[in-house]
XYZ file of C-alpha atoms in Angstrom:
690
model
C -0.021 -0.029 0.037
C 1.765 3.169 -1.143
C 1.893 6.410 1.002
C 0.586 9.708 -0.279
C 4.058 10.786 -1.001
C 4.261 8.244 -3.716
C 1.311 9.340 -5.778
C 3.342 10.970 -8.539
C 4.867 7.499 -9.192
C 1.459 6.167 -10.076
C 0.629 5.581 -13.793
C -1.505 8.092 -15.506
C -4.665 6.296 -16.714
C -6.372 7.487 -19.878
C -9.209 4.935 -20.940
C -9.765 5.004 -24.750
C -13.577 5.284 -24.434
C -15.282 8.772 -24.769
C -16.769 8.420 -21.235
C -15.353 6.141 -18.507
C -16.206 5.286 -14.868
C -14.472 3.834 -11.834
C -14.746 0.344 -13.375
C -12.356 1.412 -16.177
C -9.601 2.505 -13.735
C -7.254 0.461 -11.521
C -7.396 1.978 -8.124
C -4.698 2.040 -5.489
C -5.374 2.386 -1.707
C -3.303 4.987 -0.049
C -1.715 4.514 3.407
C -1.776 7.099 6.105
C -2.624 10.777 5.961
C -6.034 12.364 5.587
C -6.920 9.968 2.785
C -5.808 6.846 4.507
C -7.640 3.851 3.191
C -9.232 5.764 0.202
C -8.877 4.738 -3.418
C -6.800 6.992 -5.510
C -5.874 7.217 -9.217
C -4.277 9.728 -11.652
C -5.943 10.766 -14.819
C -5.428 13.726 -17.253
C -7.141 16.796 -15.854
C -8.783 17.372 -19.244
C -10.802 14.075 -18.744
C -12.316 14.848 -15.432
C -15.782 15.663 -17.023
C -15.627 12.391 -18.980
C -15.143 10.549 -15.585
C -17.931 12.441 -13.896
C -20.347 11.556 -16.815
C -19.255 7.875 -16.718
C -19.818 7.623 -13.051
C -23.381 9.184 -13.512
C -24.242 6.444 -15.909
C -23.930 3.590 -13.350
C -26.277 0.858 -14.438
C -27.249 -0.215 -10.972
C -27.365 3.136 -9.364
C -27.937 5.987 -11.963
C -26.885 9.192 -10.414
C -26.012 12.746 -10.928
C -22.966 14.085 -9.176
C -23.138 17.740 -8.211
C -20.261 19.921 -7.071
C -20.491 20.087 -3.293
C -17.569 22.467 -2.870
C -14.805 23.927 -4.865
C -11.649 25.804 -4.147
C -8.979 27.302 -6.360
C -5.383 28.695 -5.855
C -3.280 30.868 -8.175
C -0.119 29.524 -9.480
C 2.877 30.697 -7.414
C 0.788 31.065 -4.286
C 2.615 28.313 -2.417
C 6.472 28.255 -2.086
C 6.690 24.473 -0.901
C 3.563 22.686 -2.071
C 2.656 19.218 -0.712
C 2.849 16.383 -3.112
C -0.957 16.370 -3.080
C -1.289 20.129 -3.093
C -3.848 21.459 -5.490
C -4.502 24.332 -7.886
C -8.182 23.282 -7.914
C -10.053 21.123 -5.379
C -13.585 19.932 -6.261
C -15.807 17.697 -4.234
C -18.431 15.781 -6.093
C -21.319 14.212 -4.245
C -24.175 12.022 -5.384
C -27.424 14.179 -5.702
C -29.333 11.494 -3.640
C -27.318 12.681 -0.538
C -25.898 13.313 1.879
C -29.049 14.286 3.773
C -31.828 11.773 4.097
C -35.471 12.942 3.957
C -37.220 9.656 3.170
C -38.648 9.126 6.697
C -39.429 12.787 7.274
C -41.563 12.914 4.286
C -43.439 9.827 5.366
C -44.079 11.399 8.767
C -42.212 8.701 10.717
C -39.430 10.995 12.083
C -39.690 13.930 14.434
C -37.622 16.062 12.160
C -34.798 16.673 14.580
C -32.194 15.805 11.947
C -33.762 18.035 9.234
C -31.469 20.782 8.172
C -32.775 24.361 8.249
C -34.714 25.827 5.312
C -32.011 28.382 4.621
C -28.356 28.894 5.122
C -25.411 26.465 4.532
C -26.515 22.930 3.695
C -30.042 23.862 2.723
C -31.205 22.444 -0.539
C -34.754 23.925 -1.055
C -36.713 22.243 -3.767
C -34.492 19.031 -3.663
C -35.503 17.536 -0.417
C -37.717 14.919 -2.090
C -34.624 13.527 -3.766
C -32.407 13.278 -0.630
C -32.059 9.587 0.394
C -28.896 9.811 2.472
C -26.441 8.607 -0.193
C -22.801 8.806 0.964
C -21.160 8.165 -2.477
C -18.685 10.968 -3.118
C -15.217 11.687 -4.565
C -12.675 14.438 -4.627
C -10.634 15.802 -7.632
C -7.505 17.624 -7.203
C -5.692 19.456 -10.001
C -2.215 18.908 -8.709
C -0.192 22.009 -8.034
C 3.150 20.529 -9.227
C 1.433 18.687 -12.218
C -1.289 20.998 -13.490
C -2.171 18.673 -16.478
C -2.896 15.821 -14.025
C -5.868 15.220 -11.729
C -5.825 13.059 -8.561
C -9.062 11.299 -7.947
C -9.721 10.362 -4.324
C -12.809 8.056 -4.086
C -13.955 8.432 -0.492
C -17.072 6.195 -0.928
C -17.629 4.328 -4.101
C -20.984 2.623 -3.114
C -24.299 4.330 -3.256
C -25.344 3.470 0.301
C -26.733 5.386 3.201
C -25.182 5.466 6.757
C -26.566 1.948 7.542
C -24.602 0.568 4.493
C -27.734 -0.334 2.588
C -28.346 0.706 -1.018
C -30.462 3.811 -0.965
C -31.480 4.282 -4.647
C -31.293 2.468 -7.977
C -32.391 -1.020 -8.786
C -30.640 -2.482 -5.662
C -32.856 -0.443 -3.312
C -36.124 -2.294 -2.785
C -37.899 0.744 -1.570
C -36.984 2.563 -4.717
C -38.570 0.055 -7.040
C -41.399 1.638 -9.141
C -40.384 5.105 -8.188
C -38.153 7.692 -9.768
C -35.442 6.881 -7.261
C -34.676 3.955 -9.561
C -33.206 6.381 -12.049
C -30.963 9.463 -12.200
C -32.453 12.397 -10.195
C -32.570 14.739 -13.230
C -32.456 14.636 -16.918
C -29.119 14.301 -18.675
C -27.241 17.051 -20.190
C -27.727 15.537 -23.634
C -31.519 15.635 -23.236
C -31.265 19.088 -21.781
C -29.349 20.418 -24.854
C -31.773 18.625 -27.134
C -34.883 20.273 -25.610
C -33.179 23.702 -25.308
C -32.244 23.512 -28.959
C -35.760 22.665 -29.942
C -37.106 25.585 -27.919
C -34.520 28.022 -29.532
C -35.661 27.090 -33.037
C -39.215 27.676 -32.088
C -40.699 24.195 -31.666
C -43.772 24.531 -29.307
C -43.874 22.809 -26.057
C -46.724 20.412 -27.029
C -44.774 19.241 -30.083
C -41.646 18.570 -27.972
C -43.687 16.457 -25.473
C -45.410 14.640 -28.359
C -42.066 13.960 -30.050
C -40.503 12.655 -26.795
C -43.444 10.377 -26.115
C -43.080 8.902 -29.647
C -39.374 8.281 -29.104
C -39.970 6.617 -25.731
C -42.616 4.425 -27.212
C -40.384 3.497 -30.077
C -37.800 2.037 -27.860
C -40.334 0.131 -25.749
C -41.176 2.365 -22.908
C -39.256 4.130 -20.112
C -35.878 2.888 -19.185
C -34.065 5.901 -17.563
C -34.753 9.316 -16.070
C -34.720 11.067 -19.505
C -37.698 8.920 -20.547
C -39.851 10.604 -17.790
C -39.480 14.131 -19.227
C -42.577 16.105 -18.135
C -44.229 19.177 -19.341
C -43.038 20.867 -16.254
C -39.362 20.142 -17.176
C -39.856 21.693 -20.473
C -41.678 24.741 -18.990
C -38.733 25.262 -16.657
C -36.278 25.455 -19.639
C -38.710 27.525 -21.591
C -38.930 29.947 -18.607
C -35.125 29.960 -18.372
C -34.732 31.024 -21.986
C -37.416 33.591 -21.718
C -35.742 35.160 -18.705
C -32.193 34.797 -19.992
C -30.443 37.937 -21.251
C -27.018 38.201 -23.044
C -26.420 41.422 -20.902
C -25.155 39.948 -17.590
C -23.652 43.259 -16.685
C -23.926 46.869 -17.898
C -20.147 46.638 -18.863
C -19.638 44.498 -21.863
C -16.304 43.333 -20.530
C -17.629 42.287 -17.112
C -20.552 40.568 -18.790
C -18.182 38.457 -20.949
C -16.173 37.618 -17.872
C -19.392 36.430 -16.070
C -20.489 34.302 -19.085
C -16.982 32.694 -19.156
C -17.315 31.826 -15.395
C -20.803 30.313 -15.888
C -19.924 28.300 -19.044
C -16.329 27.324 -18.334
C -16.855 23.827 -19.890
C -17.576 25.568 -23.231
C -14.502 27.703 -23.153
C -11.249 26.179 -24.387
C -9.231 29.451 -24.347
C -9.777 32.850 -22.663
C -7.547 35.836 -22.414
C -8.998 39.083 -21.127
C -8.154 42.398 -22.564
C -5.239 44.329 -21.221
C -2.677 46.907 -22.152
C -0.239 44.114 -23.123
C -2.564 41.355 -24.382
C -5.655 41.423 -26.662
C -8.961 39.867 -25.947
C -9.238 36.308 -27.053
C -12.196 33.844 -26.359
C -12.380 30.309 -27.804
C -15.767 28.595 -27.642
C -16.593 25.005 -28.216
C -19.754 23.252 -26.830
C -19.838 19.495 -26.211
C -21.953 19.005 -29.267
C -19.474 20.871 -31.395
C -16.660 18.734 -30.126
C -18.591 15.621 -30.995
C -19.084 16.891 -34.565
C -15.348 17.691 -34.770
C -14.444 14.226 -33.771
C -17.049 12.702 -36.012
C -16.522 14.640 -39.293
C -12.995 15.950 -38.771
C -11.402 12.498 -38.358
C -9.744 11.621 -41.798
C -11.592 14.803 -43.155
C -11.034 18.476 -43.568
C -11.265 21.400 -41.273
C -11.515 25.073 -42.448
C -11.217 28.580 -41.205
C -13.949 31.148 -41.957
C -12.660 34.538 -40.894
C -14.943 37.545 -40.727
C -12.175 40.143 -40.332
C -13.537 43.269 -41.982
C -17.045 43.469 -40.495
C -17.686 47.020 -39.433
C -20.633 46.017 -37.518
C -19.134 43.640 -34.918
C -17.042 44.989 -32.183
C -14.314 42.220 -32.630
C -13.453 39.993 -35.525
C -14.966 36.516 -35.460
C -13.287 33.350 -36.679
C -15.199 29.999 -37.164
C -13.674 26.503 -37.474
C -15.721 24.330 -39.764
C -15.941 20.629 -40.659
C -17.978 19.147 -43.467
C -20.586 16.476 -43.005
C -21.550 13.569 -45.427
C -23.564 15.951 -47.527
C -20.533 18.328 -47.749
C -22.275 21.133 -45.718
C -20.185 23.146 -43.220
C -20.729 22.702 -39.569
C -19.206 25.207 -37.072
C -17.218 23.302 -34.477
C -15.548 26.225 -32.702
C -15.740 30.025 -32.581
C -12.805 32.425 -31.710
C -13.425 36.102 -30.982
C -10.423 38.263 -30.731
C -9.912 41.970 -30.417
C -6.910 41.662 -32.835
C -6.732 39.860 -36.077
C -7.147 36.193 -35.386
C -3.982 35.303 -37.247
C -1.893 37.120 -34.755
C -3.052 35.045 -31.867
C -3.503 31.689 -33.456
C -0.450 30.189 -31.845
C -2.106 30.720 -28.362
C -5.165 28.499 -28.946
C -4.790 26.301 -32.036
C -2.683 23.775 -30.227
C -5.153 23.610 -27.384
C -8.147 22.936 -29.705
C -6.187 20.123 -31.421
C -5.275 18.655 -28.119
C -8.838 18.857 -26.930
C -9.852 16.493 -29.789
C -6.977 14.078 -29.318
C -7.703 13.879 -25.512
C -11.091 12.618 -26.373
C -9.951 10.405 -29.257
C -6.276 9.675 -29.322
C -6.407 8.309 -32.839
C -8.301 11.308 -34.246
C -6.460 12.807 -37.299
C -7.247 15.512 -39.808
C -6.541 14.975 -43.479
C -6.304 18.594 -44.437
C -6.803 22.235 -43.068
C -8.124 24.930 -45.220
C -7.089 28.639 -44.614
C -8.861 31.599 -46.328
C -5.965 34.025 -45.518
C -2.396 33.504 -46.672
C -1.058 35.578 -43.847
C -1.737 32.756 -41.358
C 1.327 31.133 -39.798
C 1.022 27.783 -41.779
C 3.719 26.049 -39.690
C 1.777 26.509 -36.368
C -1.286 24.860 -38.033
C 0.762 22.021 -39.500
C 2.433 21.449 -36.103
C -0.952 21.476 -34.204
C -2.863 19.106 -36.561
C -0.175 17.293 -38.283
C -1.813 17.538 -41.763
C -1.377 19.339 -45.026
C -2.694 22.918 -45.410
C -4.654 24.136 -48.368
C -5.456 27.654 -49.426
C -9.126 28.474 -50.000
C -9.746 31.486 -52.427
C -13.440 31.779 -51.839
C -13.040 35.027 -49.834
C -11.063 36.960 -52.496
C -13.125 35.610 -55.397
C -16.365 36.578 -53.693
C -15.058 40.166 -52.849
C -13.874 40.730 -56.405
C -16.960 39.487 -58.135
C -19.264 41.403 -55.823
C -17.332 44.589 -56.429
C -17.274 44.026 -60.157
C -21.024 43.444 -60.375
C -21.603 46.620 -58.397
C -19.011 48.982 -60.123
C -18.966 47.648 -63.724
C -22.201 47.262 -65.736
C -20.824 45.753 -68.891
C -20.853 41.911 -68.690
C -18.144 41.516 -71.292
C -15.862 43.893 -69.357
C -16.725 41.979 -66.177
C -15.612 38.770 -67.791
C -12.300 40.193 -69.001
C -11.452 41.936 -65.732
C -12.306 38.831 -63.752
C -10.184 36.647 -66.049
C -7.206 39.073 -65.826
C -7.484 39.242 -62.098
C -7.170 35.473 -61.988
C -4.008 35.690 -64.120
C -2.547 38.263 -61.780
C -3.427 36.135 -58.749
C -1.943 33.028 -60.087
C 1.104 34.809 -61.484
C 4.163 32.499 -60.843
C 6.741 35.272 -61.373
C 8.361 37.087 -58.529
C 9.824 40.475 -57.623
C 9.623 43.082 -60.411
C 7.769 40.656 -62.769
C 4.842 40.493 -60.338
C 4.662 44.274 -60.126
C 4.847 44.355 -64.079
C 1.774 42.122 -64.224
C -0.189 44.258 -61.805
C 0.958 47.448 -63.717
C -0.278 45.906 -66.991
C -3.584 44.923 -65.470
C -4.172 48.389 -64.179
C -3.236 50.013 -67.521
C -5.441 47.713 -69.600
C -8.554 48.606 -67.476
C -7.525 52.130 -66.486
C -10.955 53.422 -67.759
C -12.739 51.277 -65.103
C -12.177 53.922 -62.459
C -14.576 52.833 -59.829
C -13.296 49.205 -59.696
C -9.636 50.293 -59.924
C -9.928 52.677 -56.980
C -11.480 49.825 -54.949
C -8.767 47.444 -56.087
C -5.913 49.802 -55.294
C -7.350 50.691 -51.887
C -8.516 47.279 -50.698
C -6.404 44.643 -52.462
C -3.139 46.177 -53.920
C -1.393 46.257 -50.503
C -1.969 42.442 -50.018
C -1.965 41.089 -53.458
C 1.642 39.906 -53.339
C 0.789 38.036 -50.134
C -1.947 36.181 -51.968
C 0.262 35.453 -54.904
C 2.976 34.075 -52.554
C 0.386 31.912 -50.804
C -0.831 30.386 -54.116
C 2.770 29.673 -54.970
C 3.542 27.851 -51.813
C 0.133 26.119 -50.931
C -2.121 23.817 -52.792
C -5.372 25.484 -53.743
C -8.624 23.783 -52.596
C -11.424 22.817 -54.889
C -14.823 24.524 -55.390
C -16.402 21.735 -53.202
C -15.427 23.234 -49.772
C -15.671 26.791 -51.167
C -19.341 26.267 -51.690
C -19.824 24.954 -48.241
C -17.934 27.687 -46.606
C -19.749 30.393 -48.610
C -23.121 28.823 -47.585
C -22.062 29.046 -43.958
C -20.945 32.668 -44.566
C -24.424 33.680 -45.881
C -26.248 31.890 -43.073
C -24.036 33.516 -40.416
C -24.574 36.985 -41.914
C -28.334 36.454 -42.068
C -28.472 35.493 -38.387
C -26.121 38.210 -37.061
C -26.908 41.186 -39.185
C -30.648 41.359 -38.821
C -31.499 45.029 -38.367
C -33.534 44.241 -35.222
C -30.238 43.442 -33.499
C -28.478 46.623 -34.619
C -28.266 48.124 -31.161
C -26.424 44.997 -29.891
C -23.834 44.558 -32.583
C -21.272 46.558 -30.563
C -21.444 44.153 -27.562
C -19.432 40.889 -27.497
C -21.773 39.386 -24.938
C -24.592 39.485 -27.532
C -22.472 37.863 -30.098
C -21.490 35.038 -27.723
C -25.130 34.633 -26.684
C -26.389 34.483 -30.223
C -23.742 32.084 -31.504
C -24.144 29.586 -28.635
C -27.947 29.528 -28.474
C -29.936 30.383 -31.554
C -27.206 29.855 -34.140
C -25.880 26.733 -32.504
C -29.407 25.304 -32.373
C -29.919 25.695 -36.104
C -27.059 23.325 -36.876
C -28.179 20.940 -34.141
C -31.608 20.761 -35.761
C -30.141 20.254 -39.224
C -28.181 17.198 -37.901
C -30.898 15.779 -35.784
C -33.593 16.068 -38.563
C -31.188 14.539 -41.087
C -30.380 11.566 -38.816
C -33.894 10.858 -37.504
C -36.331 12.422 -39.924
C -38.098 14.379 -37.253
C -38.932 18.065 -37.772
C -38.026 18.006 -41.417
C -40.561 20.726 -42.018
C -38.616 23.156 -39.758
C -35.264 22.978 -41.515
C -34.184 25.976 -43.395
C -34.407 24.687 -47.005
C -32.272 27.617 -48.333
C -29.260 26.206 -46.425
C -30.019 22.556 -46.429
C -27.753 21.964 -49.438
C -24.877 24.086 -50.883
C -24.063 24.851 -54.485
C -21.741 21.853 -54.831
C -24.377 19.317 -53.672
C -26.932 21.003 -56.075
C -24.549 20.783 -58.950
C -24.233 17.035 -58.525
C -27.986 16.764 -59.375
C -27.751 18.605 -62.651
C -27.725 15.938 -65.442
C -24.733 16.141 -67.853
C -27.108 16.422 -70.853
C -28.306 19.725 -69.430
C -24.844 21.240 -70.015
C -24.098 22.582 -73.476
C -20.363 22.858 -73.911
C -18.693 23.751 -77.245
C -15.381 21.996 -77.119
C -14.060 23.988 -80.064
C -15.036 27.388 -78.357
C -14.275 27.276 -74.671
C -15.136 30.876 -74.099
C -18.606 30.028 -72.750
C -20.949 27.250 -71.761
C -24.619 26.998 -71.207
C -26.676 25.105 -68.452
C -30.376 24.517 -68.935
C -32.348 25.699 -65.807
C -33.740 22.873 -63.648
C -36.906 24.818 -62.806
C -37.583 26.408 -66.241
C -36.513 24.166 -69.126
C -36.953 26.976 -71.639
C -34.231 28.924 -69.915
C -30.438 28.434 -70.140
C -27.790 30.228 -68.147
C -24.486 31.314 -69.761
C -21.130 30.590 -68.052
C -18.177 32.741 -69.130
C -14.583 31.391 -68.580
C -15.835 27.894 -68.134
C -13.784 25.404 -66.278
C -11.831 28.181 -64.541
C -11.882 29.186 -60.834
C -12.921 32.677 -62.076
C -16.029 31.652 -64.099
C -19.066 33.976 -64.307
C -22.650 32.915 -64.615
C -25.723 35.123 -65.509
C -28.180 33.302 -63.210
C -29.820 35.395 -60.395
C -27.735 33.704 -57.524
C -24.440 34.310 -59.309
C -25.337 37.920 -60.229
C -25.278 38.879 -56.661
C -21.773 37.557 -56.188
C -22.403 33.922 -54.985
C -20.810 30.688 -56.283
C -23.628 29.088 -58.163
C -24.275 25.440 -59.008
C -23.968 26.044 -62.799
C -20.346 27.239 -62.490
C -19.527 24.162 -60.357
C -21.316 21.722 -62.721
C -19.464 23.068 -65.744
C -16.134 22.892 -63.842
C -16.873 19.309 -62.847
C -17.733 18.388 -66.487
C -14.818 20.126 -67.920
C -12.439 18.398 -65.749
C -13.979 14.868 -66.240
C -13.883 15.405 -70.129
C -10.457 17.017 -70.112
C -11.615 19.627 -72.539
C -10.985 22.721 -70.330
C -8.880 23.007 -67.211
C -8.386 25.756 -64.738
C -6.237 28.021 -66.812
C -4.631 29.750 -63.803
C -3.609 26.945 -61.575
C -1.616 25.241 -64.405
C 0.870 28.113 -64.074
C 1.587 27.203 -60.605
C 2.002 23.555 -61.578
C 4.476 24.277 -64.374
C 6.527 26.746 -62.246
C 6.697 24.161 -59.371
C 8.137 21.512 -61.728
C 10.680 23.854 -63.136
C 11.857 24.929 -59.751
C 12.162 21.288 -58.601
C 14.195 20.506 -61.759
C 16.629 23.437 -61.165
C 16.899 22.871 -57.470
C 17.056 19.170 -56.607
C 17.061 18.328 -52.839
C 20.402 17.750 -51.126
C 19.013 15.433 -48.478
C 19.359 11.836 -49.737
C 16.197 10.779 -47.735
C 14.102 13.569 -49.237
C 15.624 12.665 -52.620
C 14.396 9.230 -52.305
C 10.923 10.251 -51.553
C 11.021 12.651 -54.525
C 12.117 9.946 -56.856
C 9.337 7.689 -55.643
C 6.695 10.376 -56.231
C 8.207 11.289 -59.637
C 7.984 7.579 -60.576
C 4.341 7.445 -59.664
C 3.571 10.510 -61.644
C 5.296 8.923 -64.646
C 3.157 5.826 -64.277
C 0.033 7.950 -64.297
C 1.135 9.697 -67.416
C 1.790 6.261 -68.968
C -1.794 5.374 -67.984
C -3.063 8.384 -69.884
C -1.063 7.227 -72.947
C -2.656 3.797 -72.782
C -6.062 5.333 -72.676
C -5.242 7.486 -75.673
C -3.876 4.397 -77.544
C -7.237 2.624 -76.906
C -9.154 5.691 -78.133
C -10.631 6.400 -74.683
C -8.801 9.734 -74.036
C -10.618 12.623 -75.640
C -8.088 14.763 -77.728
C -7.643 18.437 -77.246
C -8.703 20.940 -79.777
C -6.224 21.432 -82.735
C -6.418 25.237 -82.527
C -5.065 26.132 -79.070
C -4.453 29.703 -78.149
C -1.403 30.880 -76.243
C -3.166 30.791 -72.904
C -4.487 27.177 -73.554
C -0.962 26.003 -74.315
C -0.189 26.603 -70.607
C -3.368 24.755 -69.642
C -1.770 21.685 -68.179
C -3.754 20.511 -65.106
C -1.933 19.016 -62.088
C -3.697 15.778 -61.252
C -3.355 16.551 -57.501
C -3.737 20.323 -57.485
C -7.477 20.474 -56.729
C -8.122 18.101 -53.927
């Protein structure tokens, strides 16, 4: 039996399951000291909540552990800490104890042991639940090892002072009563009901739906199955009385929100003269989606940096579901540009996922701003980083549509902007390309003034980013743009104009109403319930819609690749024209595209052009050619790197041979014989658009 002084020599236990209980841990009894005879174990501090949830799901004695007491110490407050000294001390006690009101409620006791109706120890409104349960444990976040938690299980069994079971299926007196189950509904059901209320589902519909679900699995089996109208009314009242403004001061209000919702905060730094304000938010549901769809998938940044309406910039981290729709899995609000503070929280977010699921891995990470420190993202997520150009494309096309009325001129300017953006030359040549562009379209004063003011200072940064990073395909671009539109629609409603300047309002809106919209989307998709309440406008994005356009509805003249036509799916007599088909900078004359959005017609033509190999992205090919030339002129010196390079070059050679075999068999469609100077450079990298 080890002494308390030996606790740091104990193994740190991290069960692989999402939630775990005492049965998953090997306990050690400690000798001597205040905890003499108690069971102890070490686990990662980040997994304390998982342990509490696991213990609450005890099959024989379902429970709900509440925080009976909590104490904290600041770092550096103790010069010589004890080996079990703590930064945080939390005592968890089963909600069926420690007081026992069973006999007092039945009138068999004189009430001498009943605690007062007010003051310390009073639990008004919960006396009917108190059955004298002594099950409790202590969690210490160790002072000398802040990443570890020492669990001291003082009493594992759910028994009263006589040693007999006092609730659950082992308690004969509890059979047929609610004491067989957990004392209150689970957090998952609470989140479900709250989300339903936030999206406007009436109380009667919620109760009816819950009854159908319970009947569907054969009747009540746990406390959640006993959801009552009163439970829903209490949550409805909570929402009605809840305000984002917890304090007149926005800064104080945010700090109060952080204290009340610390489980949903993965990083917080208050504003000071030396440090900017940074708040990272991720709910349990968002973490679940990050684990589910991010594993072997993609994650993307959506940065709203230039909004003049919000007090601070907002950054969203997105994953993509099976329908390729974007789901927000974290929000970061910062008083400075997010890219300047990313090193403070990006690693914490990645570790948060790996703590829950050690084998969790991203396949790729998409950034929409080339100024991000890519090395920090690669180090945090151990994956490749792609550049997403949806932001700059959307900004340019919206400005063009507003400041230039001639559609042919719009097409030429947009195409030339793409050539400038994908320019593979450096230094003076890059500036020459910009100068040439501005001279050719010098008469377009309105757009040129906008371009010089907004984009000229950062255009070389974008060109450099496209040189060094792989460019993402239109597939995630469409999903990110759909999320962008939905976010703007929710936040920038004029009825909230007086609240835009407050950060607490932004936090409240994101974590309640906006969060609930995405919860409902996933729930309705998986169960089929409340399908009529889903927002059909954002149910699918342009990429998903493009996949449902038949190939026969695309009219593509392979001898004239200046335009293509797509027959409307709602009005067969109407056909939309796509200029610069197959390019990332295509233009369509449909109503959705004419307000600056990425439409399904542009994406459908791009997919078809790529599959038929009749038109390729004219601009990305320049990056491909320049990359190959650079590799030829500067072979790697490291023998190990050179071996990998040879292997990849061999694979590429084999792919080219495969194309030759297709051509020999007549299966590879030939290119047009009359190829212009720009089409001569139109050689698509097979891996450029992922």
